[in-house]
Amino acid sequence: MIRITNLRKSFGSLLAVDGVSFEIPPGETFGLLGPNGAGKTTTINMLAGLLRPEAGSIEINGAADPGRAEVRRGLGVAPQALSLYGELTGQENVAFFGRMYGLAGERLKERVDWALDFAGLTSRRKDRVRTYSGGMQRRLNLACALVHDPETIFLDEPTAGVDPQSRNFIFENIEALKARGRTILYTTHYMEEAQRLCDRVAIMDHGRVLALDTVPGLIAAHGGSSVVEVEFDRPPADTSALPGKLEGTRVRFEAKEPLPALARLGTCGAGFLHLQVQQPDLETVFLALTGRRLRD
Amino acid sequence: MRAIWTLAIKDLRLLTRDRFGMFWVLGFPLLFALFFGFIYRGMSGGGDTGKMPVAIIDQDHTPDAQAFTERLAESKAIDLRTDLSIEQAQDLVRRGKLTAYVVIEPGFGSSWDMFTGGAAPLQVGRDPTRQAEAAYLQGILMETCFRVLRDRVADRERMHRDIRAWSEDVSGNENMNPVQQVVFTTFLTALDQFVGTVDADLYGRGTGAGSDTGAATPLAGIKEVAVARKSQREFSPFEITFPSAVLWGLIACTATFAMSIVQERVGGTFHRLRLAPIARGQIVAGKGLACFLAGLGVVVVLLGIGVLAFGVRVQNAPGLVAAAVCTALAFTGLMMVFSVLGKTENAVAGAGWAALMVFAMLGGGMIPQVFMPRWMQTAGSISPVKWGILAFEGAIWRSFSLSELLLPCGILTAVGVVGYLAGTAILARQDA
Ligand SMILES: Nc1ncnc2c1ncn2[C@@H]1O[C@H](COP(=O)(O)OP(=O)(O)O)[C@@H](O)[C@H]1O
Ligand SMILES: [Mg+2]
């Protein structure tokens, strides 16, 4: 269980995290979604005990101080910045961090093999990390955070600068971790990622949490209506039931619940040539909350 | 402790994979030792035999001066001429035919009486372009003085006579306060008794002499052989260049590990280490241990090459170990300080190398201190490089005893401890 209450941190005059509160029950994948500079990394760093909050409290797996060794042993953090030794091989990196978490002997060997396999790097394990592609380094960055098999995992933008293939690989990995009941805090500025992976999402901007709910909950509350566009094969005979104004054979309308509206369109005596339903997503939610897009 | 060890091993592994780093840590110092070694050897003009031509002029004419001349003539490093006047010797030195001349000034014999004189009044005239050899000659002269003194202590009758003379000296000395007089008189009485009661054989053995008197035991014979071999040393300029080279290797270690701390801070691995269940002190200690071990490795490799291939001989092996440990410690402390001089690699590389260059220059890492004017030699005392070189030279050819090594080793250890604590404290503050 992770609980933070009214966490605050500023750098000089800049308020980077401004009264953030949330709870993550065990086994949940929790997303922090926000643009660059929203304060996600700062929040994670405070949770991991690297930065001291100016105000607010942290509770992480029963302890108030994340700096304690017992807490750290159960915590795996993949930092946003790649943090690897380029002149060591992939295997040496993973083994080194494993040892730092107290692994040794057979157990270390077993976990190193697991982590390299998990990251899809078994065939490149003996190569220097300097020679890896960006995506491979990202995956290794993740493997180093997981080698000691932590219960609680913080992933800070784990797909930054990654090719689509590696990104998919990472998604599948995270889904596997979810399936094994790990508690995951996931930050990203890609709404698709939050939407696909996270049970609940907090939308952050300028150091504040603007909204927090499940993805459908956020959309229902802040997403507004779906936009439906229909092109008929001929002008419909009965236009009285149309939810919008007919222009030629096309009609465009907004609806909170697009399905009943579409069912009604089916009865107006014309076939569909073309149908497009644009549902609101987290992007729409962010736009509604801030008046800006997530990425420009 | 295991975590610190793991951290250090990781750093040493990274060092061995860094070709540039390895060049500065081992390759460059080795080149330095060889390059200047061959230059100095060329300067001595002797090619491979390398005997220093030295003249001695005895103006004292006492038995002690005689003994000194004989002992010096035994040295295989020196080609001794006794047939010159002081003017002739000066002229030959000026023309480069002699490396130096030594004048035993009048009063040399009486200056051995420990309370009236100080050092033996020897005057050395030397060729200013041959200062490396002059330093080496100085070591040989000291050793010779010591051997003459030892011979004299081995002569019991004379020792009794000396002690009596010293006692009279002390009691008649008005400059000495009564407490000092009591202390010296008590000491001399005890010494007199000791000289009188100790078994003759043991006495000779204890002073390392007397084996050429009839009562030689096998053990005493072995001792004499060892002493004789010591005096057969040939002049090896590499004995001067290798200690400096070791210091260059340590300087490179210091710079390399200071940089590696910054690289870890910039590159995020330091951040990641701080997430692990280990204390910050352990992370820093791991870096320190790596630097220390790398420093010892540099000493072992460079001096190993010097000993195996270039005729470097170590006179005082335990002293060498002490010199190596203390110097590596000092440079580990410096490394910690340099690592917090800046927050970027460029800042630390710039500031660190600049400071280290000044240390190296003042401390005799570039040009041996004997080549420097006196004021610069004095200024060099602020440089740990000077003390490191002194410690290594002391153990290799200056015939330092362990107690003489105490000063440089003490200073080096202090630099190490203070530097380490200061660097760690600043790092913790920067990180908070
Ligand atoms: N060490 C720091 N010193 C000064 N400003 C910082 C520091 N770390 C972060 N910031 C600032 O705090 C704000 C939040 O940063 P961050 O938490 O990294 O955001 P995110 O991870 O959401 O992109 C940004 O404006 C950033 O510039
Ligand atoms: Mg961030």
PDB file of N, CA, C and O and ligand atoms in Angstrom, chain A residues 11 14 16-17 34-43 80 156-157, ligand 1:
ATOM      1  N   PHE A  11      11.672  23.836  -6.241  1.00  0.00           N
ATOM      2  CA  PHE A  11      13.075  24.107  -6.567  1.00  0.00           C
ATOM      3  C   PHE A  11      13.193  25.609  -6.743  1.00  0.00           C
ATOM      4  O   PHE A  11      12.700  26.161  -7.731  1.00  0.00           O
ATOM      5  N   LEU A  14      10.227  27.683  -8.080  1.00  0.00           N
ATOM      6  CA  LEU A  14       9.343  26.834  -8.874  1.00  0.00           C
ATOM      7  C   LEU A  14       8.706  25.754  -8.000  1.00  0.00           C
ATOM      8  O   LEU A  14       9.410  24.955  -7.376  1.00  0.00           O
ATOM      9  N   ALA A  16       7.369  22.518  -7.933  1.00  0.00           N
ATOM     10  CA  ALA A  16       7.361  21.379  -8.860  1.00  0.00           C
ATOM     11  C   ALA A  16       6.254  20.402  -8.513  1.00  0.00           C
ATOM     12  O   ALA A  16       5.629  19.817  -9.400  1.00  0.00           O
ATOM     13  N   VAL A  17       6.023  20.196  -7.236  1.00  0.00           N
ATOM     14  CA  VAL A  17       4.928  19.324  -6.790  1.00  0.00           C
ATOM     15  C   VAL A  17       4.157  20.100  -5.738  1.00  0.00           C
ATOM     16  O   VAL A  17       4.724  20.574  -4.762  1.00  0.00           O
ATOM     17  N   GLY A  34       0.908  13.095 -17.445  1.00  0.00           N
ATOM     18  CA  GLY A  34       1.022  14.550 -17.525  1.00  0.00           C
ATOM     19  C   GLY A  34       2.124  14.930 -18.470  1.00  0.00           C
ATOM     20  O   GLY A  34       3.000  14.123 -18.775  1.00  0.00           O
ATOM     21  N   PRO A  35       2.103  16.166 -18.950  1.00  0.00           N
ATOM     22  CA  PRO A  35       3.137  16.598 -19.898  1.00  0.00           C
ATOM     23  C   PRO A  35       4.496  16.742 -19.213  1.00  0.00           C
ATOM     24  O   PRO A  35       4.578  16.664 -17.991  1.00  0.00           O
ATOM     25  N   ASN A  36       5.524  16.944 -19.992  1.00  0.00           N
ATOM     26  CA  ASN A  36       6.854  17.183 -19.426  1.00  0.00           C
ATOM     27  C   ASN A  36       6.811  18.353 -18.460  1.00  0.00           C
ATOM     28  O   ASN A  36       6.195  19.368 -18.738  1.00  0.00           O
ATOM     29  N   GLY A  37       7.475  18.166 -17.321  1.00  0.00           N
ATOM     30  CA  GLY A  37       7.524  19.240 -16.339  1.00  0.00           C
ATOM     31  C   GLY A  37       6.347  19.261 -15.391  1.00  0.00           C
ATOM     32  O   GLY A  37       6.231  20.150 -14.554  1.00  0.00           O
ATOM     33  N   ALA A  38       5.464  18.255 -15.496  1.00  0.00           N
ATOM     34  CA  ALA A  38       4.275  18.243 -14.636  1.00  0.00           C
ATOM     35  C   ALA A  38       4.628  17.964 -13.178  1.00  0.00           C
ATOM     36  O   ALA A  38       3.873  18.308 -12.273  1.00  0.00           O
ATOM     37  N   GLY A  39       5.761  17.323 -12.959  1.00  0.00           N
ATOM     38  CA  GLY A  39       6.146  16.994 -11.581  1.00  0.00           C
ATOM     39  C   GLY A  39       6.103  15.505 -11.287  1.00  0.00           C
ATOM     40  O   GLY A  39       6.190  15.092 -10.132  1.00  0.00           O
ATOM     41  N   LYS A  40       6.013  14.679 -12.324  1.00  0.00           N
ATOM     42  CA  LYS A  40       5.919  13.229 -12.129  1.00  0.00           C
ATOM     43  C   LYS A  40       7.207  12.659 -11.531  1.00  0.00           C
ATOM     44  O   LYS A  40       7.189  11.921 -10.543  1.00  0.00           O
ATOM     45  N   THR A  41       8.334  13.010 -12.140  1.00  0.00           N
ATOM     46  CA  THR A  41       9.615  12.469 -11.659  1.00  0.00           C
ATOM     47  C   THR A  41       9.908  12.943 -10.241  1.00  0.00           C
ATOM     48  O   THR A  41      10.369  12.175  -9.400  1.00  0.00           O
ATOM     49  N   THR A  42       9.611  14.201  -9.992  1.00  0.00           N
ATOM     50  CA  THR A  42       9.834  14.722  -8.647  1.00  0.00           C
ATOM     51  C   THR A  42       9.007  13.929  -7.633  1.00  0.00           C
ATOM     52  O   THR A  42       9.482  13.598  -6.544  1.00  0.00           O
ATOM     53  N   THR A  43       7.770  13.622  -7.996  1.00  0.00           N
ATOM     54  CA  THR A  43       6.922  12.834  -7.100  1.00  0.00           C
ATOM     55  C   THR A  43       7.541  11.452  -6.843  1.00  0.00           C
ATOM     56  O   THR A  43       7.635  11.002  -5.700  1.00  0.00           O
ATOM     57  N   GLN A  80      13.846   7.546 -15.073  1.00  0.00           N
ATOM     58  CA  GLN A  80      13.542   8.076 -16.398  1.00  0.00           C
ATOM     59  C   GLN A  80      14.812   8.190 -17.238  1.00  0.00           C
ATOM     60  O   GLN A  80      14.825   7.819 -18.404  1.00  0.00           O
ATOM     61  N   ASP A 156       9.428   5.134 -14.401  1.00  0.00           N
ATOM     62  CA  ASP A 156       9.343   6.540 -14.775  1.00  0.00           C
ATOM     63  C   ASP A 156       9.588   6.660 -16.279  1.00  0.00           C
ATOM     64  O   ASP A 156      10.716   6.569 -16.743  1.00  0.00           O
ATOM     65  N   GLU A 157       8.507   6.864 -17.011  1.00  0.00           N
ATOM     66  CA  GLU A 157       8.569   6.961 -18.478  1.00  0.00           C
ATOM     67  C   GLU A 157       9.419   5.839 -19.088  1.00  0.00           C
ATOM     68  O   GLU A 157      10.421   6.111 -19.754  1.00  0.00           O
TER      69      GLU A 157
HETATM   70  N1  LIG C   1      16.740  19.342  -9.554  1.00  0.00           N
HETATM   71  C1  LIG C   1      15.942  20.270 -10.059  1.00  0.00           C
HETATM   72  N2  LIG C   1      16.281  21.562  -9.940  1.00  0.00           N
HETATM   73  C2  LIG C   1      15.474  22.526 -10.422  1.00  0.00           C
HETATM   74  N3  LIG C   1      14.314  22.297 -11.046  1.00  0.00           N
HETATM   75  C3  LIG C   1      13.923  21.022 -11.185  1.00  0.00           C
HETATM   76  C4  LIG C   1      14.710  19.944 -10.709  1.00  0.00           C
HETATM   77  N4  LIG C   1      14.076  18.786 -10.982  1.00  0.00           N
HETATM   78  C5  LIG C   1      12.954  19.122 -11.613  1.00  0.00           C
HETATM   79  N5  LIG C   1      12.846  20.458 -11.736  1.00  0.00           N
HETATM   80  C6  LIG C   1      11.721  21.198 -12.336  1.00  0.00           C
HETATM   81  O1  LIG C   1      10.562  20.751 -11.691  1.00  0.00           O
HETATM   82  C7  LIG C   1       9.504  20.622 -12.600  1.00  0.00           C
HETATM   83  C8  LIG C   1       8.970  19.198 -12.551  1.00  0.00           C
HETATM   84  O2  LIG C   1       9.954  18.333 -13.112  1.00  0.00           O
HETATM   85  P1  LIG C   1       9.744  16.773 -13.226  1.00  0.00           P
HETATM   86  O3  LIG C   1       9.280  16.243 -11.920  1.00  0.00           O
HETATM   87  O4  LIG C   1      10.977  16.219 -13.779  1.00  0.00           O
HETATM   88  O5  LIG C   1       8.604  16.674 -14.284  1.00  0.00           O
HETATM   89  P2  LIG C   1       8.142  15.448 -15.184  1.00  0.00           P
HETATM   90  O6  LIG C   1       8.839  14.243 -14.685  1.00  0.00           O
HETATM   91  O7  LIG C   1       6.677  15.388 -14.997  1.00  0.00           O
HETATM   92  O8  LIG C   1       8.516  15.797 -16.582  1.00  0.00           O
HETATM   93  C9  LIG C   1      10.070  20.983 -13.955  1.00  0.00           C
HETATM   94  O9  LIG C   1       9.714  22.314 -14.235  1.00  0.00           O
HETATM   95  C10 LIG C   1      11.542  20.867 -13.792  1.00  0.00           C
HETATM   96  O10 LIG C   1      12.212  21.777 -14.618  1.00  0.00           O
END
